[in-house]
Amino acid sequence: MIFDVLTLFPGMFDSPLQESILARAIKQGLLEVRTHNLRDWAEGKHQTTDDTPYGGGDGMVMKPEPIARAIAELKQQAPSAKVLLMSPQGVPFKQQHARELSREPGLIFLCGRYEGFDERVRQTLVDVEFSIGDFVLTGGELPAMVMIDAISRNLPGVLGSSGSAETDSFVDGLLEYPQYTRPAVFDGMQVPEILLSGNHGKIAEWRREQQLFRTLQRRPELLDNVQLSDQDSVVLERLRKETEIAKTIR
Ligand code: 9D3
């Protein structure tokens, strides 16, 4: 898969791609990230990529022409690549997007600085606008890097032996169960006995209940969009009742 990134700060992508899983995947040829400086498509002595907003107001706006020229050139190499605009107004990026976008042959990320983009960029040049969450960052580069990371780990071969994207708990829509390793007692805290029992059926049941419990406690809204087995529903109903009882005791 080929990721093209349009940015004023291509250097921001270097070190995250030189470590660990993504570095290995790039060496293996499973993916490629090409960063491009938008300034290369800007005109004039100062190669300006921003300008003051029509109608007045604070801050600067990204000019449309350098962006249009850059996208036109990248699309010659990758005609089917979707153009993704990074912006706080975008669709909230989710695991499902990461999985779906990993099936694309290539993607073009457009990262902004300043107050945002000239609206006409959205109208003709962009396929989808994405946000990575409701907090304000200094630009679209880290969001693009986050999306590249999340998409890449779904590509065949990228995770190698360290895990499988299919068994990620977000795939089934629940939070993960608690994990433990040695020592069996740390700072007076015991590992749950069931995990030392060797009874793999009981362990699987306990882990599923922990997933349901954590999701109920921390992210109850996730339970609305999750496929639950009959057994899950029974356990969840019991957990809900126990939570109610615990509330009356407090
Ligand atoms: C005053 C209006 N601001 C919007 C909240 C302007 C503005 C601030 C910061 C516009 C862009 C930015 C930089 N952020 C991004 O480019 C960005 C972003 C983010 O800030 N949060 C979550 N996802 C994203 S994707 C791109």
Coordinates of C-alpha atoms and ligand atoms in Angstrom, one line a residue:
M1 CA 0.0 0.0 0.0
I2 CA 1.2 3.5 -0.8
F3 CA 0.5 6.5 1.4
D4 CA 1.2 9.9 -0.1
V5 CA 1.2 12.7 2.5
L6 CA 0.9 16.4 1.6
T7 CA 2.2 18.6 4.4
L8 CA 4.3 21.7 5.2
F9 CA 6.3 19.6 7.7
P10 CA 7.3 16.3 6.1
G11 CA 10.0 15.8 8.8
M12 CA 7.3 15.1 11.3
F13 CA 6.7 11.7 9.7
D14 CA 10.3 10.5 9.8
S15 CA 10.9 9.0 13.3
P16 CA 7.5 7.3 13.8
L17 CA 8.2 5.4 10.5
Q18 CA 11.8 4.4 11.6
E19 CA 10.8 2.3 14.6
S20 CA 9.3 -1.0 15.4
I21 CA 6.5 -2.5 13.4
L22 CA 6.1 0.1 10.7
A23 CA 9.8 0.3 10.1
R24 CA 9.9 -3.5 9.6
A25 CA 6.8 -3.4 7.3
I26 CA 8.4 -0.7 5.1
K27 CA 11.7 -2.7 4.9
Q28 CA 9.6 -5.7 3.8
G29 CA 7.9 -3.6 1.1
L30 CA 4.4 -4.1 2.6
L31 CA 3.8 -0.4 2.6
E32 CA 5.4 2.8 1.5
V33 CA 5.0 6.4 2.9
R34 CA 6.0 9.2 0.6
T35 CA 5.9 12.7 2.2
H36 CA 5.7 15.8 0.0
N37 CA 6.2 19.4 0.9
L38 CA 3.2 21.4 -0.2
R39 CA 5.5 24.4 -0.6
D40 CA 7.0 22.7 -3.7
W41 CA 3.7 23.5 -5.5
A42 CA 3.5 27.1 -4.2
E43 CA 4.4 30.1 -6.3
G44 CA 6.4 33.3 -5.9
K45 CA 9.6 34.2 -4.1
H46 CA 8.1 33.2 -0.8
Q47 CA 6.3 30.1 -2.0
T48 CA 3.3 31.1 0.0
T49 CA 0.8 28.4 1.0
D50 CA -1.6 30.5 3.2
D51 CA -3.4 33.8 3.0
T52 CA -5.7 36.0 5.1
P53 CA -9.4 35.0 5.3
Y54 CA -12.0 36.8 3.1
G55 CA -14.4 38.6 5.4
G56 CA -11.7 39.2 8.0
G57 CA -10.9 37.4 11.2
D58 CA -7.9 35.8 13.0
G59 CA -5.4 33.5 11.5
M60 CA -4.5 32.3 8.0
V61 CA -6.2 30.0 5.6
M62 CA -4.5 27.4 3.3
K63 CA -4.6 28.6 -0.3
P64 CA -6.4 26.2 -2.8
E65 CA -4.0 26.4 -5.8
P66 CA -0.9 24.7 -4.4
I67 CA -3.1 21.9 -3.0
A68 CA -4.9 21.5 -6.3
R69 CA -1.6 21.3 -8.2
A70 CA -0.1 18.8 -5.7
I71 CA -3.1 16.5 -5.8
A72 CA -3.2 16.6 -9.6
E73 CA 0.4 15.5 -9.8
L74 CA 0.1 12.8 -7.2
K75 CA -3.0 11.4 -8.9
Q76 CA -1.0 10.9 -12.1
Q77 CA 0.9 8.3 -10.2
A78 CA -2.0 6.9 -8.3
P79 CA -5.3 7.7 -10.2
S80 CA -7.5 5.6 -7.8
A81 CA -6.1 7.0 -4.6
K82 CA -8.7 8.6 -2.3
V83 CA -7.8 12.0 -0.9
L84 CA -8.3 12.3 2.8
L85 CA -8.5 15.7 4.4
M86 CA -7.4 16.0 8.1
S87 CA -9.5 18.4 10.0
P88 CA -11.3 18.9 13.3
Q89 CA -14.6 19.1 11.3
G90 CA -14.1 15.6 9.8
V91 CA -15.9 12.3 10.4
P92 CA -14.6 10.8 13.6
F93 CA -12.0 8.1 12.6
K94 CA -12.9 4.7 13.9
Q95 CA -11.4 1.1 13.7
Q96 CA -13.9 0.2 11.0
H97 CA -12.4 3.0 8.8
A98 CA -8.9 1.7 9.5
R99 CA -10.0 -1.8 8.4
E100 CA -11.8 -0.6 5.3
L101 CA -9.1 1.8 4.2
S102 CA -6.5 -1.0 4.5
R103 CA -8.1 -2.5 1.3
E104 CA -7.2 0.5 -0.8
P105 CA -4.1 0.4 -3.1
G106 CA -3.2 4.0 -2.1
L107 CA -4.3 7.0 -0.1
I108 CA -3.4 10.7 -0.2
F109 CA -3.4 12.5 3.1
L110 CA -3.8 16.3 3.1
C111 CA -2.5 17.9 6.3
G112 CA -3.3 21.4 7.3
R113 CA -1.7 24.1 9.4
Y114 CA -3.1 27.5 10.4
E115 CA -6.9 27.9 10.9
G116 CA -7.9 25.6 8.1
F117 CA -8.5 25.1 4.3
D118 CA -10.2 27.3 1.7
E119 CA -13.7 25.6 1.5
R120 CA -13.3 25.0 -2.2
V121 CA -10.6 22.4 -1.5
R122 CA -13.3 20.2 0.1
Q123 CA -15.8 20.7 -2.7
T124 CA -13.7 19.2 -5.6
L125 CA -10.4 17.8 -4.4
V126 CA -11.3 15.8 -1.3
D127 CA -13.1 12.4 -0.9
V128 CA -13.4 12.2 2.9
E129 CA -12.6 14.6 5.8
F130 CA -11.4 12.9 9.0
S131 CA -10.9 14.0 12.6
I132 CA -9.2 11.8 15.1
G133 CA -11.1 13.1 18.1
D134 CA -12.6 16.1 19.9
F135 CA -9.4 17.9 21.0
V136 CA -7.5 20.6 19.3
L137 CA -4.0 19.9 17.8
T138 CA -1.6 22.1 16.0
G139 CA -2.1 20.5 12.6
G140 CA -3.1 17.5 10.6
E141 CA 0.3 15.7 10.6
L142 CA -0.1 13.7 13.8
P143 CA -3.7 12.7 12.8
A144 CA -2.4 11.5 9.4
M145 CA 0.4 9.6 11.2
V146 CA -2.2 8.1 13.6
M147 CA -4.4 7.0 10.6
I148 CA -1.4 5.5 8.7
D149 CA -0.4 3.5 11.8
A150 CA -4.0 2.3 12.4
I151 CA -4.5 1.4 8.7
S152 CA -1.1 -0.3 8.3
R153 CA -1.5 -2.8 11.1
N154 CA -4.4 -4.2 9.2
L155 CA -2.3 -4.9 6.1
P156 CA -1.5 -8.6 5.5
G157 CA 1.9 -9.5 7.1
V158 CA 2.5 -6.2 9.0
L159 CA 1.8 -7.6 12.5
G160 CA 3.9 -10.7 12.1
S161 CA 4.0 -12.8 15.2
S162 CA 3.3 -10.0 17.7
G163 CA -0.4 -10.3 17.2
S164 CA -3.3 -10.4 14.8
A165 CA -5.5 -7.5 13.8
E166 CA -8.5 -9.9 13.7
T167 CA -8.3 -10.7 17.5
D168 CA -8.1 -7.0 18.5
S169 CA -10.9 -6.4 21.0
F170 CA -12.2 -3.3 19.1
V171 CA -12.9 -5.7 16.3
D172 CA -15.7 -7.3 18.4
G173 CA -16.6 -3.9 19.8
L174 CA -15.7 -4.6 23.5
L175 CA -12.8 -3.3 25.6
E176 CA -10.1 -5.8 26.5
Y177 CA -9.9 -8.0 29.5
P178 CA -7.2 -7.4 32.2
Q179 CA -3.8 -9.1 31.6
Y180 CA -1.2 -10.3 34.0
T181 CA 2.3 -11.7 33.9
R182 CA 4.9 -12.8 36.5
P183 CA 5.3 -12.4 39.4
A184 CA 2.1 -14.0 40.8
V185 CA 2.2 -11.5 43.7
F186 CA 3.3 -7.9 43.0
D187 CA 3.3 -5.3 45.8
G188 CA 0.8 -7.5 47.7
M189 CA -1.6 -7.8 44.7
Q190 CA -2.4 -11.4 43.6
V191 CA -3.0 -12.5 40.1
P192 CA -6.7 -13.7 39.8
E193 CA -6.6 -17.4 40.8
I194 CA -8.6 -18.5 37.8
L195 CA -5.7 -17.5 35.5
L196 CA -3.3 -19.9 37.4
S197 CA -5.8 -22.8 37.3
G198 CA -5.0 -24.1 33.9
N199 CA -8.7 -24.5 33.2
H200 CA -8.9 -22.8 29.7
G201 CA -12.7 -23.0 29.4
K202 CA -13.1 -21.2 32.7
I203 CA -10.4 -18.7 31.8
A204 CA -12.1 -17.9 28.5
E205 CA -15.4 -17.4 30.4
W206 CA -13.8 -15.1 33.0
R207 CA -12.1 -13.0 30.3
R208 CA -15.3 -12.5 28.4
E209 CA -17.1 -11.5 31.6
Q210 CA -14.2 -9.0 32.3
Q211 CA -14.6 -7.6 28.8
L212 CA -18.3 -7.1 29.3
F213 CA -17.8 -5.6 32.8
R214 CA -15.1 -3.1 31.7
T215 CA -17.2 -2.0 28.7
L216 CA -20.3 -1.6 30.9
Q217 CA -18.3 0.4 33.5
R218 CA -16.1 2.6 31.2
R219 CA -17.8 2.7 27.7
P220 CA -21.5 1.7 28.1
E221 CA -22.3 3.3 24.8
L222 CA -20.2 0.7 23.0
L223 CA -22.7 -2.0 24.1
D224 CA -25.3 -0.5 21.8
N225 CA -23.4 -1.5 18.7
V226 CA -22.1 -4.9 19.6
Q227 CA -23.1 -8.5 18.6
L228 CA -23.7 -10.3 21.9
S229 CA -24.2 -14.1 22.2
D230 CA -27.1 -15.4 24.4
Q231 CA -24.5 -16.2 27.0
D232 CA -23.1 -12.7 26.8
S233 CA -26.5 -11.2 27.3
V234 CA -27.1 -13.4 30.4
V235 CA -23.8 -12.3 31.9
L236 CA -24.3 -8.6 31.0
E237 CA -27.8 -8.7 32.6
R238 CA -26.3 -10.1 35.8
L239 CA -23.5 -7.4 35.8
R240 CA -26.0 -4.7 35.3
K241 CA -28.0 -5.9 38.4
E242 CA -24.8 -6.3 40.4
T243 CA -23.9 -2.7 39.5
E244 CA -27.3 -1.5 40.6
I245 CA -26.9 -3.3 44.0
A246 CA -23.4 -1.9 44.4
K247 CA -24.8 1.6 43.9
T248 CA -27.4 1.2 46.6
I249 CA -24.7 0.0 49.1
R250 CA -22.5 3.1 48.3
Ligands
9D3_1 C1 -10.7 28.2 15.9 C2 -11.1 27.0 15.1 N1 -10.1 25.9 15.2 C3 -10.8 24.6 15.1 C4 -11.1 24.0 16.4 C5 -9.1 26.1 14.2 C6 -8.2 25.0 14.0 C7 -7.3 24.6 15.1 C8 -6.4 23.6 15.0 C9 -8.1 24.3 12.9 C10 -7.1 23.2 12.7 C11 -6.3 22.9 13.8 C12 -5.3 21.8 13.6 N2 -5.9 20.5 13.7 C13 -6.0 19.7 12.7 O1 -5.6 20.0 11.6 C14 -6.6 18.4 12.9 C15 -7.2 17.8 14.0 C16 -7.4 18.2 15.4 O2 -7.0 19.3 15.8 N3 -8.0 17.4 16.2 C17 -8.5 16.1 15.9 N4 -8.4 15.7 14.6 C18 -7.7 16.5 13.7 S1 -7.5 16.1 12.1 C19 -6.7 17.6 11.8

